[in-house]
Short mmCIF file of C-alpha atoms and ligand atoms in Angstrom, two decimals:
data_model
loop_
_atom_site.label_atom_id
_atom_site.label_comp_id
_atom_site.label_asym_id
_atom_site.label_seq_id
_atom_site.Cartn_x
_atom_site.Cartn_y
_atom_site.Cartn_z
CA UNK A 1459 129.93 99.01 139.15
CA UNK A 1460 132.28 96.14 139.87
CA UNK A 1461 135.80 95.79 138.57
CA UNK A 1462 137.80 92.59 138.88
CA UNK A 1463 141.04 93.65 137.24
CA UNK A 1464 143.16 96.67 136.56
CA UNK A 1465 143.83 95.75 132.95
CA UNK A 1466 143.21 98.21 130.10
CA UNK A 1467 140.64 100.72 131.13
CA UNK A 1468 138.81 103.56 129.61
CA UNK A 1469 137.75 106.75 131.31
CA UNK A 1470 134.53 108.34 130.13
CA UNK A 1471 132.24 111.01 131.49
CA UNK A 1472 132.34 110.14 135.18
CA UNK A 1473 132.75 106.42 134.62
CA UNK A 1474 135.73 104.13 134.49
CA UNK A 1475 135.22 100.96 132.51
CA UNK A 1476 137.48 98.04 131.93
CA UNK A 1477 136.70 97.21 128.32
CA UNK A 1478 138.69 94.00 128.27
CA UNK A 1479 136.80 92.45 131.15
CA UNK A 1480 133.66 90.42 131.01
CA UNK A 1481 133.07 90.80 134.74
CA UNK A 1482 132.11 94.44 134.48
CA UNK A 1483 128.82 94.96 136.23
CA UNK A 1484 127.64 98.35 135.10
CA UNK A 1485 123.91 99.00 135.33
CA UNK A 1486 122.07 100.90 132.63
CA UNK A 1487 118.73 102.56 133.13
CA UNK A 1488 116.80 102.46 129.84
CA UNK A 1489 113.89 104.72 128.89
CA UNK A 1490 111.64 104.17 125.85
CA UNK A 1491 108.84 106.57 124.91
CA UNK A 1492 108.94 106.64 121.10
CA UNK A 1493 105.27 105.86 120.54
CA UNK A 1494 102.48 104.96 122.95
CA UNK A 1495 104.23 102.84 125.58
CA UNK A 1496 106.01 104.39 128.55
CA UNK A 1497 108.82 102.01 129.48
CA UNK A 1498 111.76 101.90 131.90
CA UNK A 1499 114.17 99.03 132.51
CA UNK A 1500 117.40 98.23 134.28
CA UNK A 1501 119.82 96.00 132.37
CA UNK A 1502 123.45 95.26 133.17
CA UNK A 1503 126.26 95.34 130.65
CA UNK A 1504 126.14 91.54 130.31
CA UNK A 1505 122.61 92.02 129.03
CA UNK A 1506 120.93 90.67 132.14
CA UNK A 1507 117.53 92.28 132.53
CA UNK A 1508 116.98 93.21 136.18
CA UNK A 1509 113.60 94.77 135.51
CA UNK A 1510 111.50 95.84 132.55
CA UNK A 1511 108.30 97.81 133.04
CA UNK A 1512 105.99 98.85 130.21
CA UNK A 1513 102.95 101.01 130.84
CA UNK A 1514 100.47 100.88 128.00
CA UNK A 1515 98.31 103.84 126.97
CA UNK A 1516 95.87 101.69 125.02
CA UNK A 1517 92.79 102.80 126.93
CA UNK A 1518 93.52 106.45 126.14
CA UNK A 1519 94.02 105.88 122.39
CA UNK A 1520 91.34 103.23 121.78
CA UNK A 1521 88.40 105.60 121.32
CA UNK A 1522 90.29 107.17 118.36
CA UNK A 1523 91.19 103.87 116.62
CA UNK A 1524 94.93 104.61 116.70
CA UNK A 1525 97.65 106.55 118.49
CA UNK A 1526 96.96 110.29 118.95
CA UNK A 1527 100.37 112.02 119.22
CA UNK A 1528 99.31 114.78 121.66
CA UNK A 1529 97.67 112.27 123.97
CA UNK A 1530 100.78 110.06 123.83
CA UNK A 1531 103.13 112.87 124.96
CA UNK A 1532 100.78 113.90 127.74
CA UNK A 1533 100.45 110.32 128.98
CA UNK A 1534 104.24 109.82 128.95
CA UNK A 1535 104.59 112.91 131.12
CA UNK A 1536 101.97 111.59 133.47
CA UNK A 1537 103.24 107.98 133.60
CA UNK A 1538 107.03 108.13 133.74
CA UNK A 1539 107.45 108.77 137.48
CA UNK A 1540 105.49 105.63 138.41
CA UNK A 1541 107.11 103.52 135.67
CA UNK A 1542 110.62 104.58 136.71
CA UNK A 1543 109.87 103.95 140.39
CA UNK A 1544 108.50 100.48 139.58
CA UNK A 1545 111.51 99.56 137.41
CA UNK A 1546 113.88 100.53 140.25
CA UNK A 1547 111.74 98.74 142.83
CA UNK A 1548 111.68 95.50 140.83
CA UNK A 1549 115.44 95.70 140.33
CA UNK A 1550 115.79 96.45 144.05
CA UNK A 1551 117.94 99.50 143.34
CA UNK A 1552 118.18 103.18 144.14
CA UNK A 1553 118.47 105.58 141.24
CA UNK A 1554 121.97 106.56 142.45
CA UNK A 1555 123.23 103.01 141.79
CA UNK A 1556 122.79 103.15 138.01
CA UNK A 1557 125.99 103.71 136.04
CA UNK A 1558 124.57 105.07 132.80
CA UNK A 1559 121.26 106.25 131.39
CA UNK A 1560 119.91 105.52 127.89
CA UNK A 1561 116.80 106.73 126.09
CA UNK A 1562 115.34 106.29 122.62
CA UNK A 1563 116.22 109.29 120.47
CA UNK A 1564 114.62 108.28 117.12
CA UNK A 1565 112.54 107.46 115.16
CA UNK A 1566 109.01 107.95 116.49
CA UNK A 1567 106.54 110.63 117.50
CA UNK A 1568 108.58 113.72 118.20
CA UNK A 1569 106.64 114.85 121.30
CA UNK A 1570 106.83 111.35 122.77
CA UNK A 1571 110.55 111.01 122.03
CA UNK A 1572 111.24 114.38 123.63
CA UNK A 1573 109.68 113.31 126.93
CA UNK A 1574 111.95 110.25 127.30
CA UNK A 1575 115.05 111.88 125.87
CA UNK A 1576 114.78 114.96 128.10
CA UNK A 1577 114.08 112.77 131.11
CA UNK A 1578 117.10 110.56 130.35
CA UNK A 1579 119.44 113.51 129.86
CA UNK A 1580 118.20 115.22 133.03
CA UNK A 1581 118.63 112.06 135.11
CA UNK A 1582 122.11 111.42 133.72
CA UNK A 1583 123.13 115.03 134.29
CA UNK A 1584 121.85 114.95 137.88
CA UNK A 1585 123.60 111.63 138.54
CA UNK A 1586 126.76 112.73 136.69
CA UNK A 1587 126.68 109.55 134.64
CA UNK A 1588 127.03 109.02 130.87
CA UNK A 1589 123.99 109.29 128.65
CA UNK A 1590 123.25 107.29 125.48
CA UNK A 1591 120.67 108.30 122.87
CA UNK A 1592 119.64 105.04 121.17
CA UNK A 1593 118.04 104.39 117.77
CA UNK A 1594 114.79 102.50 118.37
CA UNK A 1595 115.55 99.96 115.63
CA UNK A 1596 118.98 99.23 117.10
CA UNK A 1597 117.09 98.30 120.25
CA UNK A 1598 114.77 95.90 118.37
CA UNK A 1599 117.65 94.47 116.36
CA UNK A 1600 119.53 93.07 119.38
CA UNK A 1601 116.38 92.23 121.40
CA UNK A 1602 116.25 88.55 120.24
CA UNK A 1603 119.39 87.93 122.28
CA UNK A 1604 117.75 89.06 125.54
CA UNK A 1605 116.66 86.36 127.98
CA UNK A 1606 113.87 86.39 130.56
CA UNK A 1607 114.46 88.63 133.59
CA UNK A 1608 117.45 87.57 135.66
CA UNK A 1609 119.32 85.67 132.92
CA UNK A 1610 122.36 86.94 131.06
CA UNK A 1611 121.73 87.72 127.36
CA UNK A 1612 123.26 85.54 124.67
CA UNK A 1613 126.23 87.12 122.98
CA UNK A 1614 125.19 88.23 119.50
CA UNK A 1615 127.42 86.76 116.77
CA UNK A 1616 129.66 89.18 114.90
CA UNK A 1617 127.62 88.69 111.74
CA UNK A 1618 123.91 88.09 111.48
CA UNK A 1619 120.85 89.06 109.48
CA UNK A 1620 118.09 90.91 111.35
CA UNK A 1621 114.43 91.06 110.39
CA UNK A 1622 112.43 93.78 112.14
CA UNK A 1623 108.65 93.64 111.75
CA UNK A 1624 106.66 96.22 113.69
CA UNK A 1625 103.95 98.83 113.39
CA UNK A 1626 106.35 101.35 111.88
CA UNK A 1627 108.99 99.19 110.18
CA UNK A 1628 109.47 96.08 108.10
CA UNK A 1629 113.11 95.71 107.18
CA UNK A 1630 116.06 93.38 106.76
CA UNK A 1631 119.51 94.36 107.97
CA UNK A 1632 122.95 92.84 107.81
CA UNK A 1633 124.91 93.33 111.03
CA UNK A 1634 128.67 92.80 110.76
CA UNK A 1635 131.02 93.73 113.59
CA UNK A 1636 128.59 96.36 114.85
CA UNK A 1637 128.06 97.93 111.39
CA UNK A 1638 124.46 97.84 110.22
CA UNK A 1639 123.53 97.77 106.53
CA UNK A 1640 119.94 97.99 105.32
CA UNK A 1641 119.21 95.16 102.87
CA UNK A 1642 115.49 95.79 102.34
CA UNK A 1643 112.69 97.90 103.75
CA UNK A 1644 109.05 98.45 103.09
CA UNK A 1645 108.17 100.80 100.27
CA UNK A 1646 104.80 101.64 101.82
CA UNK A 1647 103.07 100.25 104.90
CA UNK A 1648 104.71 98.20 107.65
CA UNK A 1649 103.46 94.69 108.39
CA UNK A 1650 101.91 95.56 111.80
CA UNK A 1651 100.35 98.70 110.36
CA UNK A 1652 98.53 96.68 107.69
CA UNK A 1653 97.20 94.24 110.28
CA UNK A 1654 95.92 97.27 112.22
CA UNK A 1655 94.27 98.83 109.15
CA UNK A 1656 92.56 95.61 108.12
CA UNK A 1657 91.23 95.14 111.66
CA UNK A 1658 90.09 98.74 111.79
CA UNK A 1659 87.84 98.16 108.75
CA UNK A 1660 86.00 95.58 110.85
CA UNK A 1661 85.56 98.01 113.73
CA UNK A 1662 88.11 96.24 115.94
CA UNK A 1663 89.83 98.29 118.62
CA UNK A 1664 93.48 99.41 118.43
CA UNK A 1665 95.91 97.65 118.22
CA UNK A 1666 94.02 95.46 115.81
CA UNK A 1667 97.08 93.34 114.77
CA UNK A 1668 96.97 90.79 117.60
CA UNK A 1669 93.20 90.41 117.21
CA UNK A 1670 93.36 89.86 113.43
CA UNK A 1671 96.06 87.25 114.07
CA UNK A 1672 93.86 85.53 116.66
CA UNK A 1673 90.82 85.44 114.35
CA UNK A 1674 92.91 84.04 111.47
CA UNK A 1675 94.30 81.44 113.87
CA UNK A 1676 90.79 80.21 114.60
CA UNK A 1677 90.05 79.49 110.90
CA UNK A 1678 91.07 75.91 110.18
CA UNK A 1679 89.97 75.79 106.52
CA UNK A 1680 91.94 77.30 103.68
CA UNK A 1681 91.88 81.07 103.58
CA UNK A 1682 91.09 83.29 100.63
CA UNK A 1683 94.07 83.46 98.28
CA UNK A 1684 96.00 86.71 97.88
CA UNK A 1685 99.10 87.21 95.80
CA UNK A 1686 102.53 87.95 97.24
CA UNK A 1687 103.93 91.33 96.22
CA UNK A 1688 107.17 91.37 94.21
CA UNK A 1689 109.22 94.41 93.28
CA UNK A 1690 109.70 94.65 89.51
CA UNK A 1691 113.28 95.89 89.87
CA UNK A 1692 114.24 92.64 91.62
CA UNK A 1693 114.94 94.34 94.94
CA UNK A 1694 114.18 92.59 98.22
CA UNK A 1695 112.04 95.50 99.45
CA UNK A 1696 108.69 94.77 101.05
CA UNK A 1697 105.35 96.19 99.97
CA UNK A 1698 102.10 95.67 101.82
CA UNK A 1699 99.80 98.30 100.35
CA UNK A 1700 98.65 96.07 97.44
CA UNK A 1701 97.76 93.30 99.87
CA UNK A 1702 95.98 95.83 102.06
CA UNK A 1703 93.87 97.07 99.14
CA UNK A 1704 93.02 93.53 97.99
CA UNK A 1705 92.08 92.53 101.55
CA UNK A 1706 89.96 95.61 102.22
CA UNK A 1707 88.11 95.04 98.92
CA UNK A 1708 87.51 91.40 99.80
CA UNK A 1709 86.25 92.43 103.23
CA UNK A 1710 83.93 95.03 101.67
CA UNK A 1711 82.44 92.31 99.45
CA UNK A 1712 81.86 90.03 102.44
CA UNK A 1713 80.44 92.90 104.49
CA UNK A 1714 78.02 93.77 101.65
CA UNK A 1715 76.80 90.16 101.63
CA UNK A 1716 76.41 90.22 105.41
CA UNK A 1717 74.42 93.45 105.23
CA UNK A 1718 72.11 91.97 102.56
CA UNK A 1719 71.23 89.14 104.86
CA UNK A 1720 71.15 91.20 108.08
CA UNK A 1721 68.37 93.50 109.20
CA UNK A 1722 70.87 96.25 109.95
CA UNK A 1723 73.85 97.33 107.77
CA UNK A 1724 77.41 96.03 108.43
CA UNK A 1725 78.42 99.29 110.12
CA UNK A 1726 75.77 98.64 112.72
CA UNK A 1727 76.85 95.07 113.34
CA UNK A 1728 79.17 94.87 116.35
CA UNK A 1729 82.75 93.93 115.42
CA UNK A 1730 82.66 90.74 117.48
CA UNK A 1731 79.68 89.50 115.47
CA UNK A 1732 81.30 90.38 112.13
CA UNK A 1733 84.49 88.49 112.92
CA UNK A 1734 82.50 85.35 113.62
CA UNK A 1735 81.22 85.18 110.05
CA UNK A 1736 82.98 82.57 107.89
CA UNK A 1737 83.58 84.99 105.02
CA UNK A 1738 85.45 87.46 107.24
CA UNK A 1739 87.49 84.73 108.88
CA UNK A 1740 88.51 83.25 105.52
CA UNK A 1741 89.63 86.67 104.28
CA UNK A 1742 91.66 87.36 107.43
CA UNK A 1743 93.29 83.92 107.29
CA UNK A 1744 94.25 84.45 103.63
CA UNK A 1745 95.52 87.95 104.37
CA UNK A 1746 97.74 86.69 107.19
CA UNK A 1747 99.07 83.87 105.02
CA UNK A 1748 100.04 86.30 102.26
CA UNK A 1749 101.64 88.76 104.70
CA UNK A 1750 103.76 86.03 106.31
CA UNK A 1751 104.33 84.52 102.84
CA UNK A 1752 105.91 87.77 101.72
CA UNK A 1753 108.31 87.75 104.68
CA UNK A 1754 109.35 84.16 103.89
CA UNK A 1755 109.68 84.99 100.20
CA UNK A 1756 112.15 87.82 100.95
CA UNK A 1757 114.12 85.64 103.36
CA UNK A 1758 114.31 82.90 100.72
CA UNK A 1759 115.56 85.26 98.08
CA UNK A 1760 118.10 86.85 100.43
CA UNK A 1761 119.37 83.41 101.46
CA UNK A 1762 119.86 82.48 97.82
CA UNK A 1763 121.87 85.67 97.28
CA UNK A 1764 124.03 85.38 100.40
CA UNK A 1765 123.82 82.54 102.87
CA UNK A 1766 123.85 83.55 106.51
CA UNK A 1767 124.19 81.58 109.71
CA UNK A 1768 122.03 83.55 112.11
CA UNK A 1769 118.66 85.25 111.67
CA UNK A 1770 117.43 87.51 114.50
CA UNK A 1771 113.73 88.38 114.30
CA UNK A 1772 112.19 91.19 116.35
CA UNK A 1773 109.48 93.87 116.58
CA UNK A 1774 105.85 93.93 117.67
CA UNK A 1775 104.61 91.93 114.66
CA UNK A 1776 107.15 89.19 115.51
CA UNK A 1777 104.42 88.13 117.96
CA UNK A 1778 102.41 86.92 114.96
CA UNK A 1779 101.58 83.27 115.54
CA UNK A 1780 101.82 82.11 111.94
CA UNK A 1781 105.18 83.86 111.55
CA UNK A 1782 106.43 82.30 114.80
CA UNK A 1783 105.32 78.86 113.59
CA UNK A 1784 106.73 79.22 110.08
CA UNK A 1785 110.17 80.63 110.85
CA UNK A 1786 111.59 77.65 112.80
CA UNK A 1787 110.85 75.31 109.85
CA UNK A 1788 112.26 77.80 107.37
CA UNK A 1789 115.44 78.15 109.42
CA UNK A 1790 115.82 74.41 110.16
CA UNK A 1791 115.65 73.55 106.45
CA UNK A 1792 118.58 75.89 105.82
CA UNK A 1793 120.56 75.19 109.00
CA UNK A 1794 120.10 78.82 110.04
CA UNK A 1795 120.32 79.60 113.75
CA UNK A 1796 117.01 81.37 114.38
CA UNK A 1797 116.80 83.90 117.21
CA UNK A 1798 113.14 84.73 117.57
CA UNK A 1799 112.54 87.53 120.06
CA UNK A 1800 110.82 86.45 123.31
CA UNK A 1801 107.21 87.66 123.44
CA UNK A 1802 108.07 89.84 126.47
CA UNK A 1803 110.49 91.85 124.34
CA UNK A 1804 108.75 91.81 120.93
CA UNK A 1805 106.71 94.97 121.52
CA UNK A 1806 108.32 98.25 122.50
CA UNK A 1807 110.25 98.04 125.76
CA UNK A 1808 113.14 99.79 127.49
CA UNK A 1809 115.24 96.69 128.16
CA UNK A 1810 116.22 96.59 124.48
CA UNK A 1811 117.22 100.27 124.62
CA UNK A 1812 119.38 99.77 127.73
CA UNK A 1813 120.91 96.63 126.17
CA UNK A 1814 121.86 98.46 122.95
CA UNK A 1815 123.44 101.24 125.03
CA UNK A 1816 125.29 98.64 127.11
CA UNK A 1817 126.91 97.26 123.97
CA UNK A 1818 128.11 100.73 123.04
CA UNK A 1819 129.35 101.37 126.56
CA UNK A 1820 131.36 98.15 126.56
CA UNK A 1821 132.80 99.05 123.17
CA UNK A 1822 134.25 102.21 124.71
CA UNK A 1823 131.63 104.69 123.53
CA UNK A 1824 131.51 107.63 125.95
CA UNK A 1825 127.89 108.47 125.25
CA UNK A 1826 126.45 111.48 123.58
CA UNK A 1827 125.19 113.98 126.08
CA UNK A 1828 125.36 117.25 124.25
CA UNK A 1829 125.19 116.00 120.67
CA UNK A 1830 122.07 113.87 120.64
CA UNK A 1831 118.73 115.31 119.57
CA UNK A 1832 115.33 113.71 119.09
CA UNK A 1833 114.33 112.97 115.48
CA UNK A 1834 111.04 111.63 114.16
CA UNK A 1835 112.89 110.02 111.23
CA UNK A 1836 116.49 108.89 111.22
CA UNK A 1837 118.14 106.19 109.11
CA UNK A 1838 119.78 103.47 111.17
CA UNK A 1839 123.51 104.05 111.43
CA UNK A 1840 123.26 107.88 111.22
CA UNK A 1841 125.52 109.78 113.63
O1 LIG B 3169 107.25 97.14 117.89
P1 LIG B 3169 105.90 97.66 118.26
O2 LIG B 3169 105.41 97.46 119.68
O3 LIG B 3169 105.79 99.18 117.97
C1 LIG B 3169 106.40 99.77 116.88
O4 LIG B 3169 107.60 100.10 117.00
O5 LIG B 3169 105.71 99.85 115.84
O6 LIG B 3169 104.84 97.00 117.23
C2 LIG B 3169 103.46 97.21 117.33
C3 LIG B 3169 102.81 96.63 116.10
C4 LIG B 3169 101.33 97.01 115.95
O7 LIG B 3169 101.07 97.39 114.63
C5 LIG B 3169 100.61 95.70 116.30
O8 LIG B 3169 99.34 95.57 115.71
C6 LIG B 3169 101.57 94.69 115.74
O9 LIG B 3169 102.85 95.19 116.12
N1 LIG B 3169 101.33 93.35 116.28
C7 LIG B 3169 100.96 92.29 115.52
C8 LIG B 3169 100.77 91.21 116.42
N2 LIG B 3169 101.04 91.67 117.70
C9 LIG B 3169 101.39 92.99 117.58
N3 LIG B 3169 100.77 92.16 114.20
C10 LIG B 3169 100.42 90.94 113.73
N4 LIG B 3169 100.22 89.87 114.53
C11 LIG B 3169 100.38 89.97 115.87
N5 LIG B 3169 100.19 88.91 116.66
ZN1 LIG B 3170 109.13 99.30 117.97
#
């Protein structure tokens, strides 16, 4: 840790931090194991990512069509030593040099969370450094301000609106001076989850979201039309289950037609053949348009209620190509400063966890060694 002044300082658990200074060079080791990715990263308190390593368990979960919780915990236990060693190697650091440790505490699969949280606490205890238990969504929320490895993060404005679209969440938040208020969330499925379920019906392998996006991208003609869900009570909440049902029904109709004309039934047709049929591609294109249309609809309505200057968009489904193409136009028309998460940090990663902890550390938070527990569900902003 480097100090350049003796101005106001704060003494926490084994660490002395000058809050007033911008030249503080504390290093945070981040650990993220909330679902099926084992991730470690080293980020400094200025938000510069020194290394970010994500080890995917896709091959282990693929045969089951989705994430199997027991397999995920076991794989985290197996993978973390190599992931941690690689994160330190890429950052060119010894473990002893880190100044604080952070791990995701919630929400997620409880067994998976426990692996990372216990590891983080044990490392911090052994190193006699502070420990931070971070809410996964807080990590996503600030991730659009991270820059590619080696560059200092942009400073997040005091007030901004955050859209998080992932496999577990679809929500809008207002962030004001560090306080986070939920403006809207999904009443049923999350956006990424629906992409996965639609792809699963076609026999695609997990995670189906990126593949469905790719197939829709390849369809140049107009897609099948689906309506955009609205909540009757006028709330801004999202809802994707109606779109999912409409899409699955439309796919079933196409699949029935395909099976009439094929020698074998649709279930026997390999997925890569099915997704080449025009009917399937038109349905997937229309589905994607309606899913992204719903996101834009909620943003529109929110903007009419309260204008905002900055929109930060994050989460695994923020990799969606149509969404990434549509948002810059939407924002430009309203003079909104759009912060679209870099593709490296859209999916789950530990850099975002370390960065969120770094913000707390700089704000004088001493960490939460003994108080923090893992939780499969936890509203953002809970103690
Ligand atoms: O943030 P993330 O890595 O994990 C969660 O916290 O959920 O998000 C993963 C989700 C999966 O559902 C995946 O299918 C979806 O993000 N996803 C996409 C795309 N890339 C990933 N969904 C739609 N279009 C994509 N290009
Ligand atoms: Zn996530």
